[in-house]
Amino acid sequence: MLRQVAEGVLIHESEFCQSNAVVVHGRAGVLLIDPGVTGSEIACLANDLRELGQPVVAGFSTHPHWDHLLWHAGLGAAPRYGTARCAAAARDERSDAGWKARIAEWIPPDIAGQISWDLFGLITGLPAETARIPWDGPQVRIVEHQAHAAGHAALLIEERGVLVAGDMLSDVLIPMLDLDGTADPIEDYLAALRLLEGAADDIDVLVPGHGSIGGADQVNARIDQDRGYVHALRDAGVAGDPRVGPSAKDGWQWVAGVHARQLQRLARRSERDGTPG
Ligand SMILES: [Zn+2]
């Protein structure tokens, strides 16, 4: 079911990890950002759009993680964009012979059986430094950074006051660092938060990749919360973060395990090369 969160901007929420697909109305159809996860829910979204007489004229994946790269034939054959780095990572993923099995290892079995992989990761990379998504609708600014995943992009729909954050600024998920992808994942994450902070002045609606939609008051609060978490990781301190431990929302207790693993891996890294992070 589609739910309006701002004028011309609607959300379709997945059963998997409260993933948010975002629909933006344009002149001749819609832009669809991170379509969703299970085959049936993306088909349901395609159906809703068909009933509204709104073809998908462009897609966008915020970053090259499996749950942001799926598609369904019912959505049609519009170009699916991502940053050049995102498209390259998705292409690499698909080019490896055992890719489906390898990705499926990360997915709960009850969800893995419901995913349609046919159109997975077929992303058209936008040239580096592309400022806006090329489409006929409200301007959508691309804010690319290196936190969480290669070529991650947040999207800013200024005339609607909406920030689509991808896998950051969530009320349920802690910052998950790209510990294999970059030389300094802590600093990359902090730099990305500064970028979002600089872009987020007039935001009324914050849409995280997973979790609850936030209002204007949530933007800086969630930036501060994510920064506090990353600082705690950097200093190998106790997170004191409401998303970790008994205060985690129902169904999100597993996030504490992610936190423990990140701490462990960062400790190993600093042992190895004598530097924090
Ligand atoms: Zn992700």
XYZ file of N, CA and C and ligand atoms in Angstrom:
832
model
N 0.838 -1.197 0.000
C 0.000 0.000 0.000
C 0.880 1.257 0.000
N 0.529 2.200 -0.851
C 1.309 3.431 -0.935
C 0.796 4.463 0.072
N 1.735 5.140 0.689
C 1.371 6.151 1.691
C 2.088 7.452 1.353
N 1.315 8.544 1.267
C 1.933 9.836 0.921
C 2.665 10.421 2.128
N 3.921 10.868 1.918
C 4.666 11.492 3.016
C 4.955 12.958 2.752
N 4.815 13.374 1.486
C 4.944 14.785 1.115
C 4.207 14.920 -0.207
N 3.963 16.154 -0.646
C 3.243 16.330 -1.906
C 3.984 15.598 -3.026
N 3.302 14.660 -3.652
C 3.892 13.946 -4.785
C 4.972 12.941 -4.415
N 5.110 12.618 -3.140
C 6.117 11.637 -2.707
C 5.428 10.585 -1.829
N 5.535 9.324 -2.257
C 4.850 8.237 -1.545
C 5.830 7.128 -1.174
N 5.453 6.376 -0.143
C 6.302 5.324 0.403
C 5.586 3.988 0.310
N 6.333 2.942 0.003
C 5.809 1.574 0.046
C 6.726 0.806 0.981
N 6.179 0.333 2.121
C 7.034 -0.281 3.139
C 7.066 -1.795 2.992
N 8.295 -2.354 3.068
C 8.482 -3.800 2.934
C 8.357 -4.489 4.288
N 7.991 -5.782 4.240
C 7.980 -6.583 5.469
C 9.405 -6.875 5.917
N 10.355 -6.825 4.982
C 11.739 -7.123 5.317
C 12.418 -5.863 5.848
N 12.767 -5.891 7.130
C 13.557 -4.805 7.723
C 12.982 -3.415 7.489
N 11.667 -3.335 7.464
C 11.024 -2.026 7.306
C 11.699 -1.188 6.207
N 11.944 -1.839 5.063
C 12.582 -1.149 3.933
C 11.568 -0.214 3.285
N 12.029 0.975 2.922
C 11.144 1.960 2.305
C 11.459 2.139 0.831
N 10.492 1.795 -0.033
C 10.574 2.183 -1.441
C 9.946 3.569 -1.562
N 10.490 4.393 -2.440
C 10.005 5.767 -2.563
C 9.539 6.019 -3.988
N 8.338 6.580 -4.107
C 7.757 6.920 -5.409
C 7.649 8.441 -5.491
N 8.202 9.029 -6.560
C 8.123 10.485 -6.749
C 7.367 10.756 -8.043
N 6.302 11.536 -7.950
C 5.513 11.847 -9.144
C 6.227 12.847 -10.037
N 6.320 12.509 -11.325
C 6.856 13.439 -12.311
C 5.773 13.801 -13.303
N 6.182 14.384 -14.465
C 5.166 14.844 -15.407
C 4.538 13.691 -16.194
N 5.348 12.683 -16.557
C 4.809 11.615 -17.405
C 4.798 10.252 -16.707
N 5.068 10.256 -15.412
C 5.138 8.989 -14.677
C 5.966 9.205 -13.425
N 6.396 8.113 -12.812
C 7.062 8.245 -11.515
C 8.526 7.786 -11.559
N 9.272 8.348 -10.615
C 10.615 7.869 -10.303
C 10.468 6.911 -9.122
N 11.090 5.746 -9.229
C 10.993 4.746 -8.161
C 12.384 4.504 -7.575
N 12.525 4.782 -6.283
C 13.821 4.656 -5.610
C 13.800 3.410 -4.713
N 14.774 2.522 -4.850
C 14.887 1.298 -4.034
C 13.538 0.559 -3.949
N 13.166 -0.165 -5.030
C 11.796 -0.665 -5.183
C 11.251 -1.579 -4.085
N 12.108 -2.290 -3.362
C 11.584 -3.186 -2.334
C 12.309 -4.512 -2.372
N 11.740 -5.533 -1.734
C 12.491 -6.759 -1.508
C 11.809 -8.006 -2.090
N 10.658 -8.419 -1.547
C 10.093 -9.672 -2.056
C 9.398 -9.440 -3.398
N 9.364 -10.525 -4.194
C 8.736 -10.433 -5.510
C 7.290 -9.983 -5.409
N 6.563 -10.523 -4.411
C 5.134 -10.197 -4.352
C 4.899 -8.748 -3.940
N 5.764 -8.218 -3.066
C 5.490 -6.824 -2.680
C 5.868 -5.847 -3.806
N 6.889 -6.179 -4.588
C 7.217 -5.278 -5.708
C 6.131 -5.393 -6.785
N 5.608 -6.613 -6.968
C 4.508 -6.780 -7.921
C 3.286 -5.987 -7.459
N 3.062 -5.979 -6.142
C 1.928 -5.227 -5.579
C 2.115 -3.732 -5.838
N 3.341 -3.264 -5.661
C 3.637 -1.853 -5.938
C 3.414 -1.545 -7.421
N 3.878 -2.456 -8.301
C 3.700 -2.265 -9.746
C 2.210 -2.174 -10.074
N 1.433 -3.005 -9.408
C -0.010 -3.021 -9.612
C -0.657 -1.702 -9.173
N -0.266 -1.249 -7.973
C -0.794 0.033 -7.462
C -0.505 1.159 -8.458
N 0.705 1.169 -8.993
C 1.087 2.246 -9.909
C 0.295 2.149 -11.210
N 0.083 0.905 -11.663
C -0.691 0.719 -12.890
C -2.112 1.243 -12.690
N -2.696 0.925 -11.532
C -4.064 1.390 -11.263
C -4.148 2.905 -11.175
N -3.069 3.524 -10.746
C -3.033 4.992 -10.685
C -2.728 5.611 -12.051
N -2.469 4.762 -13.052
C -2.106 5.263 -14.375
C -0.744 5.934 -14.383
N 0.151 5.442 -13.540
C 1.478 6.070 -13.392
C 2.587 5.092 -13.763
N 3.052 5.147 -15.005
C 4.167 4.272 -15.371
C 5.455 4.692 -14.665
N 6.333 3.723 -14.444
C 7.646 4.056 -13.894
C 8.514 4.550 -15.053
N 8.971 5.799 -14.982
C 9.790 6.349 -16.066
C 11.278 6.338 -15.721
N 11.611 6.158 -14.448
C 13.021 6.042 -14.051
C 13.089 5.332 -12.708
N 14.181 4.587 -12.511
C 14.444 3.967 -11.221
C 15.761 4.497 -10.680
N 15.982 4.288 -9.386
C 17.275 4.660 -8.797
C 17.558 3.730 -7.622
N 18.791 3.234 -7.535
C 19.229 2.455 -6.381
C 20.215 3.295 -5.583
N 19.939 3.456 -4.289
C 20.800 4.329 -3.483
C 22.194 3.757 -3.272
N 22.293 2.402 -3.269
C 23.623 1.816 -3.077
C 23.608 0.337 -3.434
N 24.801 -0.234 -3.670
C 24.861 -1.590 -4.226
C 24.780 -2.695 -3.183
N 23.776 -2.662 -2.314
C 23.478 -3.800 -1.445
C 22.230 -4.479 -1.988
N 22.171 -5.825 -1.813
C 21.164 -6.612 -2.522
C 19.739 -6.108 -2.336
N 19.423 -5.615 -1.116
C 18.030 -5.229 -0.843
C 17.663 -3.873 -1.448
N 18.584 -3.285 -2.200
C 18.301 -2.008 -2.876
C 18.445 -2.133 -4.395
N 18.650 -3.361 -4.873
C 18.990 -3.565 -6.294
C 17.968 -4.422 -7.032
N 16.835 -4.677 -6.388
C 15.865 -5.593 -7.001
C 14.891 -4.838 -7.904
N 14.204 -5.602 -8.757
C 13.259 -5.015 -9.714
C 12.258 -6.096 -10.065
N 11.201 -5.720 -10.762
C 10.174 -6.685 -11.162
C 9.712 -6.322 -12.573
N 9.470 -7.357 -13.392
C 9.066 -7.111 -14.782
C 7.844 -6.192 -14.859
N 6.941 -6.307 -13.869
C 5.728 -5.492 -13.874
C 5.993 -3.997 -13.768
N 7.204 -3.624 -13.370
C 7.547 -2.200 -13.271
C 7.965 -1.632 -14.624
N 8.138 -2.517 -15.622
C 8.524 -2.057 -16.951
C 10.028 -1.938 -17.094
N 10.426 -1.320 -18.196
C 11.838 -1.341 -18.595
C 12.478 0.046 -18.560
N 12.052 0.890 -17.642
C 12.654 2.227 -17.514
C 14.123 2.093 -17.126
N 14.934 3.115 -17.454
C 16.332 3.059 -16.998
C 16.394 3.083 -15.473
N 17.291 2.254 -14.928
C 17.481 2.193 -13.474
C 18.862 2.765 -13.170
N 18.871 3.920 -12.547
C 20.134 4.622 -12.335
C 20.729 4.336 -10.962
N 22.015 4.630 -10.873
C 22.740 4.648 -9.612
C 24.001 5.455 -9.896
N 24.814 5.684 -8.882
C 26.088 6.340 -9.154
C 26.950 5.374 -9.981
N 27.982 5.901 -10.608
C 28.877 5.045 -11.408
C 29.473 3.946 -10.529
N 29.852 4.300 -9.298
C 30.431 3.302 -8.385
C 29.409 2.238 -7.995
N 28.183 2.656 -7.791
C 27.116 1.708 -7.438
C 26.900 0.737 -8.593
N 26.813 1.265 -9.810
C 26.569 0.402 -10.975
C 27.719 -0.582 -11.163
N 28.950 -0.099 -10.964
C 30.115 -0.974 -11.148
C 30.110 -2.091 -10.113
N 29.769 -1.753 -8.870
C 29.734 -2.775 -7.820
C 28.643 -3.805 -8.114
N 27.496 -3.358 -8.582
C 26.395 -4.277 -8.900
C 26.795 -5.191 -10.066
N 27.468 -4.608 -11.048
C 27.927 -5.393 -12.203
C 28.932 -6.456 -11.755
N 29.871 -6.063 -10.919
C 30.866 -7.016 -10.393
C 30.174 -8.168 -9.689
N 29.188 -7.807 -8.869
C 28.452 -8.812 -8.104
C 27.849 -9.854 -9.044
N 27.171 -9.371 -10.075
C 26.485 -10.276 -11.014
C 27.439 -11.084 -11.873
N 28.656 -10.586 -12.060
C 29.578 -11.246 -12.990
C 30.216 -12.486 -12.355
N 30.097 -12.606 -11.043
C 30.659 -13.761 -10.358
C 29.684 -14.939 -10.462
N 30.198 -16.093 -10.894
C 29.310 -17.222 -11.215
C 28.362 -17.602 -10.063
N 28.859 -17.584 -8.831
C 28.013 -18.046 -7.724
C 27.264 -16.934 -7.017
N 26.943 -15.844 -7.741
C 26.453 -14.654 -7.037
C 25.154 -14.860 -6.274
N 24.211 -15.607 -6.850
C 22.916 -15.744 -6.166
C 23.097 -16.464 -4.833
N 23.848 -17.565 -4.870
C 24.052 -18.352 -3.651
C 24.801 -17.523 -2.614
N 25.774 -16.731 -3.099
C 26.579 -15.953 -2.161
C 25.732 -14.881 -1.460
N 24.886 -14.223 -2.240
C 24.036 -13.199 -1.620
C 23.026 -13.860 -0.692
N 22.482 -15.007 -1.132
C 21.417 -15.661 -0.356
C 21.881 -16.029 1.050
N 23.192 -16.231 1.227
C 23.718 -16.537 2.564
C 23.402 -15.443 3.580
N 23.228 -14.226 3.078
C 23.002 -13.082 3.965
C 21.525 -12.894 4.307
N 20.665 -13.644 3.645
C 19.242 -13.347 3.706
C 18.524 -14.399 4.544
N 17.630 -13.988 5.443
C 16.858 -14.988 6.194
C 16.156 -15.925 5.215
N 16.168 -17.242 5.506
C 15.635 -18.223 4.550
C 14.190 -17.943 4.130
N 13.364 -17.475 5.065
C 11.953 -17.248 4.700
C 11.833 -16.122 3.667
N 12.766 -15.188 3.668
C 12.750 -14.085 2.694
C 13.432 -14.521 1.391
N 14.553 -15.262 1.531
C 15.334 -15.641 0.335
C 14.469 -16.348 -0.702
N 13.533 -17.189 -0.220
C 12.671 -17.928 -1.141
C 11.667 -17.055 -1.871
N 11.526 -15.815 -1.449
C 10.488 -14.940 -2.031
C 11.070 -13.880 -2.959
N 12.358 -14.037 -3.267
C 12.990 -12.981 -4.056
C 13.140 -13.411 -5.508
N 12.855 -12.488 -6.409
C 13.041 -12.749 -7.829
C 14.345 -12.067 -8.273
N 15.298 -12.894 -8.744
C 16.634 -12.365 -9.023
C 16.821 -11.950 -10.482
N 15.807 -12.198 -11.332
C 16.001 -12.025 -12.784
C 16.582 -10.660 -13.161
N 16.055 -9.609 -12.561
C 16.449 -8.263 -12.996
C 17.337 -7.583 -11.948
N 17.946 -8.405 -11.117
C 18.783 -7.887 -10.029
C 19.987 -7.096 -10.549
N 20.185 -5.912 -10.012
C 21.446 -5.188 -10.202
C 21.723 -4.637 -11.588
N 20.702 -4.531 -12.431
C 20.946 -4.007 -13.787
C 20.846 -2.479 -13.749
N 21.919 -1.882 -13.258
C 21.919 -0.448 -12.972
C 22.734 0.299 -14.020
N 22.181 1.416 -14.496
C 22.915 2.308 -15.401
C 23.654 3.329 -14.551
N 24.970 3.323 -14.639
C 25.758 4.250 -13.823
C 25.689 5.662 -14.381
N 25.435 6.630 -13.524
C 25.490 8.031 -13.947
C 26.940 8.493 -13.825
N 27.426 9.273 -14.800
C 28.826 9.700 -14.737
C 29.133 10.373 -13.394
N 30.348 10.149 -12.890
C 30.755 10.772 -11.623
C 30.449 12.267 -11.675
N 30.082 12.823 -10.552
C 29.762 14.245 -10.409
C 28.414 14.621 -11.012
N 27.615 13.647 -11.474
C 26.267 14.000 -11.938
C 25.510 14.599 -10.761
N 24.945 15.794 -10.978
C 24.335 16.504 -9.856
C 22.892 16.083 -9.615
N 22.190 15.707 -10.715
C 20.757 15.413 -10.567
C 20.363 14.202 -11.370
N 19.318 13.517 -10.925
C 18.796 12.380 -11.690
C 18.174 12.922 -12.985
N 18.559 12.344 -14.143
C 17.984 12.818 -15.398
C 16.570 12.272 -15.593
N 15.589 13.096 -15.303
C 14.199 12.672 -15.521
C 13.301 13.896 -15.538
N 12.041 13.703 -16.000
C 11.112 14.807 -16.166
C 10.203 14.895 -14.943
N 10.719 15.516 -13.886
C 9.959 15.635 -12.638
C 10.700 16.568 -11.711
N 10.259 16.667 -10.448
C 10.969 17.545 -9.509
C 12.459 17.204 -9.476
N 13.284 18.226 -9.332
C 14.734 18.005 -9.328
C 15.123 17.141 -8.133
N 15.941 16.150 -8.420
C 16.408 15.251 -7.365
C 17.924 15.312 -7.336
N 18.443 15.939 -6.283
C 19.893 16.129 -6.174
C 20.552 14.872 -5.614
N 21.691 14.506 -6.203
C 22.429 13.319 -5.775
C 23.554 13.744 -4.839
N 23.537 13.218 -3.632
C 24.613 13.516 -2.666
C 25.394 12.215 -2.459
N 26.490 12.099 -3.211
C 27.266 10.848 -3.159
C 28.335 10.918 -2.069
N 28.548 9.780 -1.413
C 29.591 9.728 -0.383
C 30.070 8.288 -0.266
N 30.964 8.014 0.671
C 31.548 6.674 0.784
C 31.219 5.993 2.107
N 30.156 6.446 2.784
C 29.752 5.747 4.002
C 28.901 4.541 3.622
N 28.973 3.498 4.400
C 28.106 2.314 4.307
C 28.372 1.416 3.105
N 28.522 1.993 1.905
C 28.733 1.167 0.709
C 29.346 2.041 -0.376
N 30.024 1.388 -1.322
C 30.631 2.126 -2.432
C 29.557 2.890 -3.196
N 29.844 4.148 -3.499
C 28.928 4.922 -4.341
C 27.549 5.107 -3.760
N 27.455 5.171 -2.438
C 26.162 5.406 -1.795
C 25.700 6.828 -2.118
N 24.426 6.965 -2.452
C 23.868 8.301 -2.715
C 22.660 8.541 -1.837
N 22.642 9.693 -1.183
C 21.400 10.197 -0.608
C 20.768 11.072 -1.686
N 19.464 11.211 -1.643
C 18.769 12.012 -2.653
C 17.992 13.121 -1.963
N 18.112 14.309 -2.534
C 17.465 15.473 -1.957
C 16.445 16.001 -2.958
N 15.156 15.943 -2.574
C 14.102 16.468 -3.439
C 13.714 17.810 -2.843
N 14.464 18.847 -3.248
C 14.373 20.117 -2.531
C 12.975 20.715 -2.564
N 12.334 20.710 -3.756
C 11.030 21.385 -3.819
C 9.935 20.649 -3.046
N 10.206 19.448 -2.595
C 9.229 18.726 -1.770
C 9.702 18.621 -0.317
N 10.909 19.134 -0.041
C 11.446 19.092 1.331
C 11.733 17.688 1.823
N 12.149 16.800 0.901
C 12.339 15.397 1.266
C 13.805 14.989 1.101
N 14.332 14.302 2.101
C 15.657 13.687 2.004
C 15.493 12.171 2.046
N 15.934 11.503 0.967
C 15.951 10.044 0.941
C 17.371 9.638 1.322
N 17.513 9.033 2.512
C 18.849 8.907 3.101
C 19.568 7.607 2.745
N 18.896 6.661 2.088
C 19.543 5.358 1.924
C 19.801 4.757 3.295
N 20.841 3.945 3.413
C 21.037 3.235 4.685
C 21.791 4.052 5.728
N 21.283 5.250 5.993
C 21.801 6.070 7.093
C 20.584 6.718 7.771
N 20.830 7.358 8.912
C 19.802 8.142 9.607
C 18.539 7.334 9.920
N 18.739 6.095 10.330
C 17.609 5.229 10.668
C 17.335 5.292 12.171
N 16.072 5.108 12.546
C 15.751 5.053 13.970
C 15.931 3.640 14.523
N 16.151 2.651 13.646
C 16.276 1.265 14.125
C 17.641 0.629 13.834
N 18.271 1.041 12.749
C 19.573 0.464 12.374
C 20.698 1.411 12.733
N 21.736 0.882 13.365
C 22.922 1.688 13.645
C 23.700 1.904 12.341
N 24.582 2.903 12.302
C 25.463 3.028 11.135
C 26.223 1.733 10.914
N 26.120 1.189 9.703
C 26.879 -0.004 9.358
C 27.991 0.433 8.418
N 29.222 0.270 8.893
C 30.358 0.811 8.165
C 30.809 -0.126 7.055
N 31.384 0.469 6.016
C 31.909 -0.320 4.902
C 33.337 -0.729 5.260
N 33.453 -1.780 6.084
C 34.756 -2.103 6.679
C 35.721 -2.760 5.697
N 35.212 -3.232 4.572
C 36.113 -3.836 3.581
C 36.410 -2.893 2.435
N 35.551 -1.903 2.269
C 35.602 -1.125 1.026
C 36.536 0.068 1.030
N 36.850 0.625 2.195
C 37.635 1.865 2.169
C 38.760 1.807 3.209
N 39.734 2.698 3.024
C 40.904 2.703 3.905
C 40.553 3.252 5.285
N 39.601 4.175 5.334
C 39.264 4.811 6.610
C 37.748 4.908 6.767
N 37.112 3.778 7.077
C 35.643 3.757 7.107
C 35.024 4.692 8.147
N 35.747 4.916 9.248
C 35.210 5.826 10.278
C 35.152 7.245 9.723
N 36.267 7.716 9.173
C 36.301 9.081 8.660
C 35.351 9.231 7.471
N 35.256 8.210 6.619
C 34.321 8.284 5.488
C 32.888 8.454 5.985
N 32.564 7.753 7.067
C 31.198 7.862 7.593
C 30.945 9.255 8.166
N 31.927 9.759 8.921
C 31.763 11.093 9.519
C 31.677 12.162 8.430
N 32.465 11.987 7.361
C 32.423 12.950 6.247
C 31.046 12.937 5.596
N 30.462 11.760 5.442
C 29.129 11.659 4.839
C 28.084 12.347 5.711
N 28.212 12.185 7.029
C 27.257 12.849 7.929
C 27.380 14.371 7.821
N 28.622 14.852 7.659
C 28.803 16.304 7.478
C 28.149 16.763 6.178
N 28.291 15.964 5.120
C 27.667 16.299 3.840
C 26.145 16.400 3.985
N 25.560 15.419 4.670
C 24.103 15.423 4.844
C 23.681 16.613 5.697
N 24.470 16.893 6.713
C 24.170 18.030 7.591
C 24.146 19.330 6.775
N 25.098 19.455 5.857
C 25.179 20.651 5.025
C 24.031 20.750 4.037
N 23.436 19.607 3.697
C 22.388 19.593 2.661
C 20.994 19.631 3.258
N 20.900 19.470 4.583
C 19.604 19.126 5.178
C 18.850 20.293 5.806
N 19.193 21.510 5.427
C 18.597 22.680 6.083
C 17.073 22.732 6.032
N 16.521 22.517 4.842
C 15.077 22.743 4.690
C 14.306 21.443 4.506
N 14.721 20.418 5.235
C 14.068 19.126 5.087
C 12.895 18.995 6.064
N 11.735 18.612 5.519
C 10.559 18.368 6.362
C 10.328 16.887 6.573
N 10.816 16.077 5.619
C 10.539 14.642 5.670
C 11.818 13.864 5.377
N 12.183 13.005 6.314
C 13.384 12.193 6.175
C 12.955 10.743 5.952
N 13.408 10.165 4.830
C 13.058 8.769 4.535
C 14.328 7.925 4.619
N 14.467 7.106 5.675
C 15.626 6.216 5.741
C 15.366 4.957 4.909
N 16.422 4.274 4.505
C 16.267 3.023 3.764
C 15.498 1.983 4.559
N 15.690 2.001 5.876
C 14.987 1.078 6.777
C 14.569 1.860 8.021
N 13.321 1.697 8.425
C 12.884 2.349 9.653
C 11.792 3.372 9.410
N 11.566 4.207 10.456
C 10.433 5.135 10.411
C 10.794 6.423 9.689
N 9.776 6.974 9.029
C 9.910 8.281 8.399
C 10.075 9.317 9.513
N 10.987 10.271 9.324
C 11.191 11.310 10.333
C 10.680 12.654 9.853
N 10.284 13.500 10.788
C 9.890 14.867 10.464
C 11.095 15.802 10.549
N 10.823 17.103 10.388
C 11.895 18.104 10.368
C 12.777 17.996 11.622
N 12.148 17.743 12.767
C 12.900 17.705 14.026
C 13.831 16.494 14.115
N 13.589 15.503 13.251
C 14.370 14.264 13.319
C 15.684 14.341 12.542
N 15.773 15.286 11.597
C 16.925 15.278 10.695
C 18.221 15.458 11.482
N 18.327 16.566 12.208
C 19.565 16.791 12.962
C 19.718 15.822 14.127
N 18.580 15.424 14.709
C 18.652 14.466 15.825
C 19.262 13.149 15.355
N 18.842 12.694 14.174
C 19.383 11.412 13.693
C 20.822 11.550 13.197
N 21.159 12.706 12.631
C 22.564 12.931 12.248
C 23.434 12.876 13.503
N 22.989 13.555 14.575
C 23.753 13.558 15.832
C 23.853 12.147 16.420
N 22.753 11.406 16.330
C 22.742 10.049 16.897
C 23.709 9.140 16.144
N 23.697 9.248 14.803
C 24.622 8.426 14.017
C 26.070 8.833 14.287
N 26.293 10.153 14.415
C 27.660 10.620 14.684
C 28.136 10.123 16.061
N 27.240 10.185 17.028
C 27.579 9.712 18.370
C 27.957 8.235 18.339
N 27.212 7.471 17.561
C 27.507 6.038 17.463
C 28.880 5.818 16.826
N 29.158 6.533 15.744
C 30.437 6.336 15.036
C 31.608 6.776 15.931
N 31.408 7.865 16.679
C 32.459 8.276 17.630
C 32.701 7.180 18.672
N 31.613 6.595 19.167
C 31.763 5.526 20.166
C 32.522 4.338 19.577
N 32.203 3.998 18.340
C 32.931 2.908 17.670
C 34.415 3.243 17.565
N 34.673 4.479 17.119
C 36.058 4.912 16.929
C 36.841 4.804 18.237
N 36.184 5.189 19.320
C 36.874 5.206 20.610
C 36.734 3.879 21.350
N 36.207 2.868 20.633
C 35.985 1.542 21.220
C 35.201 1.634 22.518
N 34.302 2.601 22.566
C 33.528 2.829 23.778
C 32.192 2.111 23.726
N 31.464 2.204 24.803
C 30.115 1.648 24.844
C 29.224 2.591 24.058
N 28.397 2.034 23.209
C 27.635 2.878 22.314
C 26.613 3.746 23.044
N 25.945 3.238 24.073
C 24.910 4.012 24.740
C 23.864 4.496 23.755
N 23.572 3.656 22.776
C 22.688 4.050 21.676
C 21.366 3.306 21.844
N 20.247 4.019 21.743
C 18.951 3.350 21.974
C 18.663 2.211 20.995
N 19.387 2.166 19.875
C 19.135 1.117 18.877
C 19.858 -0.186 19.226
N 20.727 -0.107 20.250
C 21.514 -1.286 20.649
C 21.105 -1.684 22.063
N 20.788 -2.966 22.271
C 20.489 -3.416 23.621
C 18.992 -3.482 23.887
N 18.616 -3.494 25.184
C 17.209 -3.737 25.541
C 16.252 -2.670 25.012
N 16.767 -1.471 24.742
C 15.872 -0.416 24.259
C 15.585 -0.523 22.767
N 16.224 -1.487 22.074
C 15.973 -1.649 20.633
C 14.498 -1.954 20.408
N 13.974 -1.478 19.282
C 12.556 -1.734 18.997
C 12.326 -3.217 18.759
N 11.089 -3.642 18.949
C 10.719 -5.042 18.756
C 11.150 -5.548 17.394
N 11.823 -6.699 17.396
C 12.250 -7.277 16.121
C 13.629 -6.800 15.688
N 14.209 -5.851 16.415
C 15.504 -5.288 16.016
C 16.612 -5.627 17.017
N 16.371 -6.625 17.867
C 17.374 -6.984 18.882
C 18.672 -7.459 18.239
N 18.598 -7.983 17.006
C 19.786 -8.475 16.313
C 20.807 -7.375 16.013
N 20.372 -6.119 16.065
C 21.301 -5.012 15.792
C 22.462 -5.014 16.794
N 22.203 -5.476 18.024
C 23.283 -5.553 19.026
C 24.406 -6.454 18.528
N 24.053 -7.523 17.806
C 25.064 -8.417 17.245
C 25.892 -7.722 16.171
N 25.243 -6.906 15.365
C 25.963 -6.140 14.335
C 26.968 -5.205 15.008
N 26.497 -4.558 16.084
C 27.376 -3.646 16.826
C 28.601 -4.390 17.372
N 28.370 -5.550 17.972
C 29.481 -6.319 18.555
C 30.482 -6.720 17.465
N 29.955 -7.128 16.310
C 30.862 -7.533 15.219
C 31.673 -6.351 14.691
N 31.023 -5.194 14.591
C 31.764 -4.017 14.105
C 32.891 -3.653 15.064
N 32.586 -3.678 16.362
C 33.605 -3.367 17.366
C 34.801 -4.311 17.238
N 34.473 -5.603 17.097
C 35.503 -6.633 16.997
C 36.385 -6.415 15.762
N 35.733 -6.150 14.643
C 36.497 -6.009 13.399
C 37.363 -4.761 13.422
N 36.837 -3.679 14.019
C 37.649 -2.468 14.116
C 38.838 -2.689 15.025
N 38.648 -3.448 16.112
C 39.756 -3.738 17.032
C 40.832 -4.536 16.296
N 40.387 -5.482 15.480
C 41.352 -6.290 14.717
C 42.120 -5.424 13.729
N 41.386 -4.520 13.077
C 42.048 -3.616 12.132
C 43.124 -2.782 12.809
N 42.799 -2.211 13.982
C 43.772 -1.314 14.601
C 44.953 -2.109 15.163
N 44.723 -3.363 15.566
C 45.819 -4.226 15.987
C 46.760 -4.463 14.803
N 46.130 -4.690 13.648
C 46.887 -5.045 12.458
C 47.771 -3.889 11.990
N 47.155 -2.681 11.893
C 47.981 -1.619 11.309
C 48.251 -0.476 12.277
N 47.946 -0.676 13.549
C 48.353 0.296 14.557
C 47.595 1.611 14.507
N 46.506 1.677 13.727
C 45.732 2.916 13.685
C 44.291 2.622 14.026
N 43.629 3.557 14.644
C 42.202 3.340 14.903
C 41.444 3.299 13.589
N 40.397 2.502 13.524
C 39.583 2.402 12.304
C 40.352 1.658 11.270
Zn 22.886 -1.244 2.741
